[in-house]
Amino acid sequence: MGLLSKKDSKLILDPLADNNPITIQVLGICSALAITAQLKPSIVMAISVIFVLGVGNVIISLMRNIIPSKIRIIVQLIVVATLVIIVDQVLKAFAYELSKELSVFIGLIITNCIIMGRFEAFALGNGPWKSFLDGVGNALGYGIILIIVGFFRELLGSGTLFGFKVLGDPVEKTFLYSIGYENNGFMVLPPMALIVVGIIIWVQRSRNRALIEEN
Amino acid sequence: MAINTEKNSYTVVFAIIMVLVVGSLLAGLANGFKPLIKANERYEKQQNILYAMGVHENEGPNDVVFIPTDRVEAEFAKYIKKQYVIQGDKVIEDDQAYLIDIKKEANKAKDGNYQRRLPLFVGEKDGEEIYVMPVRGKGLWDAIWGFVAVDKTMTIKGVYFDHKGETPGLGAEIKQRYFMDDFTGEKFLDGGAFEGITVAKGNNDPKNEDKSDGEVDALAGATITGDGLTAMLKKDVKLYVDYFKKLN
């Protein structure tokens, strides 16, 4: 990475694995379980969060010296809400079909704890460029988990990926279904997202023992 | 000059300015996009009505492909011959009938003195008259709605369903092709009486070959959405029965 200094690239790369917002900090679990029943909404959600968190971090960082500390949480909330409304309106005007598919999910970005968490913990104390990298990095870390969970839930729950029947047709009994394979309906339900996230956490910590908390 | 951001007066001024800036930004944005969004909603309605009566661009067996937005207005004018507003015994022709908000009409009708206006679209496809009715009801989480196309004996020619927030993979499947296609051929009238169509579990007819039972196969894991859909069809389509009885 010639473009970024070592410190800067750490800002992007760290949240992808060893400081992942979902698996290490356990933030943003609520949306991770709500929207990951299928792969496509997971990906669009990831992209939207990258936009909102990247831009939001820059805005907060630019305003960090003039925000009154007593109302800083409210100010942060207004920034997120504004960005989310802009995303929502732009989608409605220019990508109507997509916005219909995502209706509630876009609004859910406001409640994503990762965003407020990064504003409060990073953007308030760092410059705009660093904040931008941090925002994008954390959103990517969040997005990766979303996509992994969405992949397994759609594949095992519905036997499809992006709506394509990759495991054969369950009604016609082709391919895997012809030898007795069945879809696992549990995977479509929200609690299974937690179990998949749990498995990811387990795998991650068993590969990197430094991540295991003591006590 | 360093600003003292701790002072109360500063906090209040900051809050006021922030609200003004954000408020006008969003208001301007909403106003600027309003015509685009309204047009999108209108196209969507036209697409849905045409889809229900079988005017679409489906190719593969799982496709749900509407007429593209740039052509939908012309196609709508071509296929939909007449639009009626039914109010009690009166039937008025109105080429804006598809813009009637049936949710508002249903709410107004609750007070009893109001005769609700029912839009009905008469289309023609392959030389046959098709009648399209809008329906609206409740799913598990939020509203579900759709359009039902029938011939004059109230046998279904096609349907289109949509929802606001049903569970992806479960209730949200009502807008999948395999579910909607099951309705084609089912009859709302059994003999002379209105029976409705039931989304039924355990009717032992997963491919829906029996078109005389008034039942379609339910979606596993979406009981409430299915029941809501049954109720929606029973309640809203029933409003049109008198009109159809006069036709025959």
CSV table of N, CA, C and O in Angstrom, one decimal, chain B residues 98-136:
chain,number,residue,atom,x,y,z
B,98,TYR,N,-56.7,4.7,-11.1
B,98,TYR,CA,-55.6,3.9,-10.6
B,98,TYR,C,-54.8,4.7,-9.5
B,98,TYR,O,-54.1,4.1,-8.8
B,99,LEU,N,-55.1,6.0,-9.4
B,99,LEU,CA,-54.4,6.8,-8.4
B,99,LEU,C,-55.1,6.9,-7.1
B,99,LEU,O,-54.6,7.4,-6.1
B,100,ILE,N,-56.3,6.3,-7.1
B,100,ILE,CA,-57.1,6.3,-5.8
B,100,ILE,C,-56.3,5.5,-4.7
B,100,ILE,O,-55.8,4.4,-5.0
B,101,ASP,N,-56.2,6.1,-3.6
B,101,ASP,CA,-55.4,5.5,-2.5
B,101,ASP,C,-56.4,4.6,-1.7
B,101,ASP,O,-57.3,5.1,-0.9
B,102,ILE,N,-56.4,3.3,-1.9
B,102,ILE,CA,-57.4,2.5,-1.3
B,102,ILE,C,-57.3,2.3,0.2
B,102,ILE,O,-58.2,2.0,0.9
B,103,LYS,N,-56.1,2.6,0.7
B,103,LYS,CA,-55.9,2.6,2.2
B,103,LYS,C,-56.8,3.8,2.8
B,103,LYS,O,-57.5,3.6,3.8
B,104,LYS,N,-56.7,4.9,2.1
B,104,LYS,CA,-57.5,6.1,2.7
B,104,LYS,C,-58.9,5.8,2.5
B,104,LYS,O,-59.7,6.1,3.4
B,105,GLU,N,-59.4,5.2,1.4
B,105,GLU,CA,-60.8,4.9,1.2
B,105,GLU,C,-61.3,4.0,2.2
B,105,GLU,O,-62.4,4.1,2.8
B,106,ALA,N,-60.5,2.9,2.6
B,106,ALA,CA,-60.9,1.9,3.6
B,106,ALA,C,-61.0,2.6,4.9
B,106,ALA,O,-62.0,2.3,5.7
B,107,ASN,N,-60.1,3.6,5.2
B,107,ASN,CA,-60.2,4.3,6.5
B,107,ASN,C,-61.5,5.1,6.6
B,107,ASN,O,-62.2,5.2,7.6
B,108,LYS,N,-61.8,5.9,5.5
B,108,LYS,CA,-62.9,6.7,5.5
B,108,LYS,C,-64.2,5.9,5.6
B,108,LYS,O,-65.2,6.3,6.2
B,109,ALA,N,-64.2,4.7,5.0
B,109,ALA,CA,-65.4,3.9,5.0
B,109,ALA,C,-65.7,3.4,6.4
B,109,ALA,O,-66.8,2.9,6.7
B,110,LYS,N,-64.8,3.5,7.4
B,110,LYS,CA,-65.0,3.0,8.7
B,110,LYS,C,-66.2,3.7,9.4
B,110,LYS,O,-66.8,3.1,10.3
B,111,ASP,N,-66.4,5.0,9.1
B,111,ASP,CA,-67.5,5.7,9.8
B,111,ASP,C,-68.9,5.4,9.4
B,111,ASP,O,-69.9,5.9,9.9
B,112,GLY,N,-69.0,4.5,8.3
B,112,GLY,CA,-70.4,4.0,8.0
B,112,GLY,C,-71.2,4.8,7.1
B,112,GLY,O,-71.9,4.3,6.2
B,113,ASN,N,-71.0,6.2,7.1
B,113,ASN,CA,-71.8,7.0,6.2
B,113,ASN,C,-71.2,7.1,4.9
B,113,ASN,O,-71.8,7.6,3.9
B,114,TYR,N,-69.9,6.8,4.8
B,114,TYR,CA,-69.2,7.0,3.6
B,114,TYR,C,-69.2,5.8,2.7
B,114,TYR,O,-68.9,4.7,3.2
B,115,GLN,N,-69.6,5.9,1.5
B,115,GLN,CA,-69.5,4.9,0.5
B,115,GLN,C,-68.2,4.9,-0.1
B,115,GLN,O,-67.8,5.8,-0.8
B,116,ARG,N,-67.4,3.8,0.1
B,116,ARG,CA,-66.0,3.9,-0.4
B,116,ARG,C,-65.9,3.8,-1.9
B,116,ARG,O,-66.7,3.1,-2.5
B,117,ARG,N,-65.0,4.5,-2.5
B,117,ARG,CA,-64.8,4.4,-3.9
B,117,ARG,C,-63.9,3.3,-4.3
B,117,ARG,O,-62.8,3.1,-3.7
B,118,LEU,N,-64.3,2.4,-5.2
B,118,LEU,CA,-63.6,1.2,-5.5
B,118,LEU,C,-63.1,1.4,-7.0
B,118,LEU,O,-63.9,1.4,-7.9
B,119,PRO,N,-61.8,1.4,-7.2
B,119,PRO,CA,-61.3,1.5,-8.5
B,119,PRO,C,-61.3,0.1,-9.2
B,119,PRO,O,-61.1,-0.9,-8.5
B,120,LEU,N,-61.6,0.0,-10.5
B,120,LEU,CA,-61.6,-1.2,-11.2
B,120,LEU,C,-61.1,-0.9,-12.6
B,120,LEU,O,-61.4,0.0,-13.2
B,121,PHE,N,-60.1,-1.7,-13.0
B,121,PHE,CA,-59.5,-1.5,-14.3
B,121,PHE,C,-59.9,-2.6,-15.3
B,121,PHE,O,-59.8,-3.8,-14.9
B,122,VAL,N,-60.4,-2.2,-16.4
B,122,VAL,CA,-60.8,-3.2,-17.4
B,122,VAL,C,-59.7,-3.2,-18.5
B,122,VAL,O,-59.5,-2.2,-19.2
B,123,GLY,N,-59.0,-4.3,-18.6
B,123,GLY,CA,-58.0,-4.4,-19.7
B,123,GLY,C,-58.4,-5.4,-20.7
B,123,GLY,O,-59.4,-6.1,-20.5
B,124,GLU,N,-57.7,-5.4,-21.8
B,124,GLU,CA,-58.0,-6.4,-22.8
B,124,GLU,C,-56.6,-7.0,-23.2
B,124,GLU,O,-55.7,-6.3,-23.6
B,125,LYS,N,-56.6,-8.3,-23.2
B,125,LYS,CA,-55.4,-9.0,-23.6
B,125,LYS,C,-55.8,-10.3,-24.4
B,125,LYS,O,-56.7,-11.0,-23.9
B,126,ASP,N,-55.2,-10.4,-25.5
B,126,ASP,CA,-55.5,-11.5,-26.4
B,126,ASP,C,-57.0,-11.6,-26.7
B,126,ASP,O,-57.6,-12.7,-26.6
B,127,GLY,N,-57.7,-10.5,-26.9
B,127,GLY,CA,-59.1,-10.5,-27.2
B,127,GLY,C,-60.0,-10.8,-26.1
B,127,GLY,O,-61.2,-10.9,-26.2
B,128,GLU,N,-59.5,-10.9,-24.8
B,128,GLU,CA,-60.3,-11.2,-23.7
B,128,GLU,C,-60.4,-10.1,-22.7
B,128,GLU,O,-59.3,-9.4,-22.5
B,129,GLU,N,-61.5,-9.8,-22.2
B,129,GLU,CA,-61.6,-8.7,-21.2
B,129,GLU,C,-61.1,-9.2,-19.8
B,129,GLU,O,-61.5,-10.3,-19.3
B,130,ILE,N,-60.3,-8.4,-19.2
B,130,ILE,CA,-59.7,-8.8,-17.9
B,130,ILE,C,-60.0,-7.7,-16.9
B,130,ILE,O,-59.8,-6.5,-17.3
B,131,TYR,N,-60.5,-8.0,-15.7
B,131,TYR,CA,-60.8,-7.0,-14.7
B,131,TYR,C,-59.8,-7.1,-13.6
B,131,TYR,O,-59.5,-8.1,-13.1
B,132,VAL,N,-59.2,-5.9,-13.3
B,132,VAL,CA,-58.1,-5.9,-12.3
B,132,VAL,C,-58.6,-5.1,-11.0
B,132,VAL,O,-59.1,-4.0,-11.2
B,133,MET,N,-58.5,-5.7,-9.9
B,133,MET,CA,-58.9,-5.1,-8.6
B,133,MET,C,-57.7,-4.9,-7.7
B,133,MET,O,-56.9,-5.8,-7.5
B,134,PRO,N,-57.6,-3.8,-7.0
B,134,PRO,CA,-56.6,-3.6,-6.0
B,134,PRO,C,-57.1,-4.2,-4.7
B,134,PRO,O,-58.3,-4.2,-4.4
B,135,VAL,N,-56.2,-4.8,-3.9
B,135,VAL,CA,-56.5,-5.3,-2.6
B,135,VAL,C,-55.4,-4.9,-1.6
B,135,VAL,O,-54.3,-4.6,-2.0
B,136,ARG,N,-55.8,-4.8,-0.3
B,136,ARG,CA,-54.9,-4.4,0.7
B,136,ARG,C,-55.2,-5.0,2.0
B,136,ARG,O,-56.4,-5.0,2.4
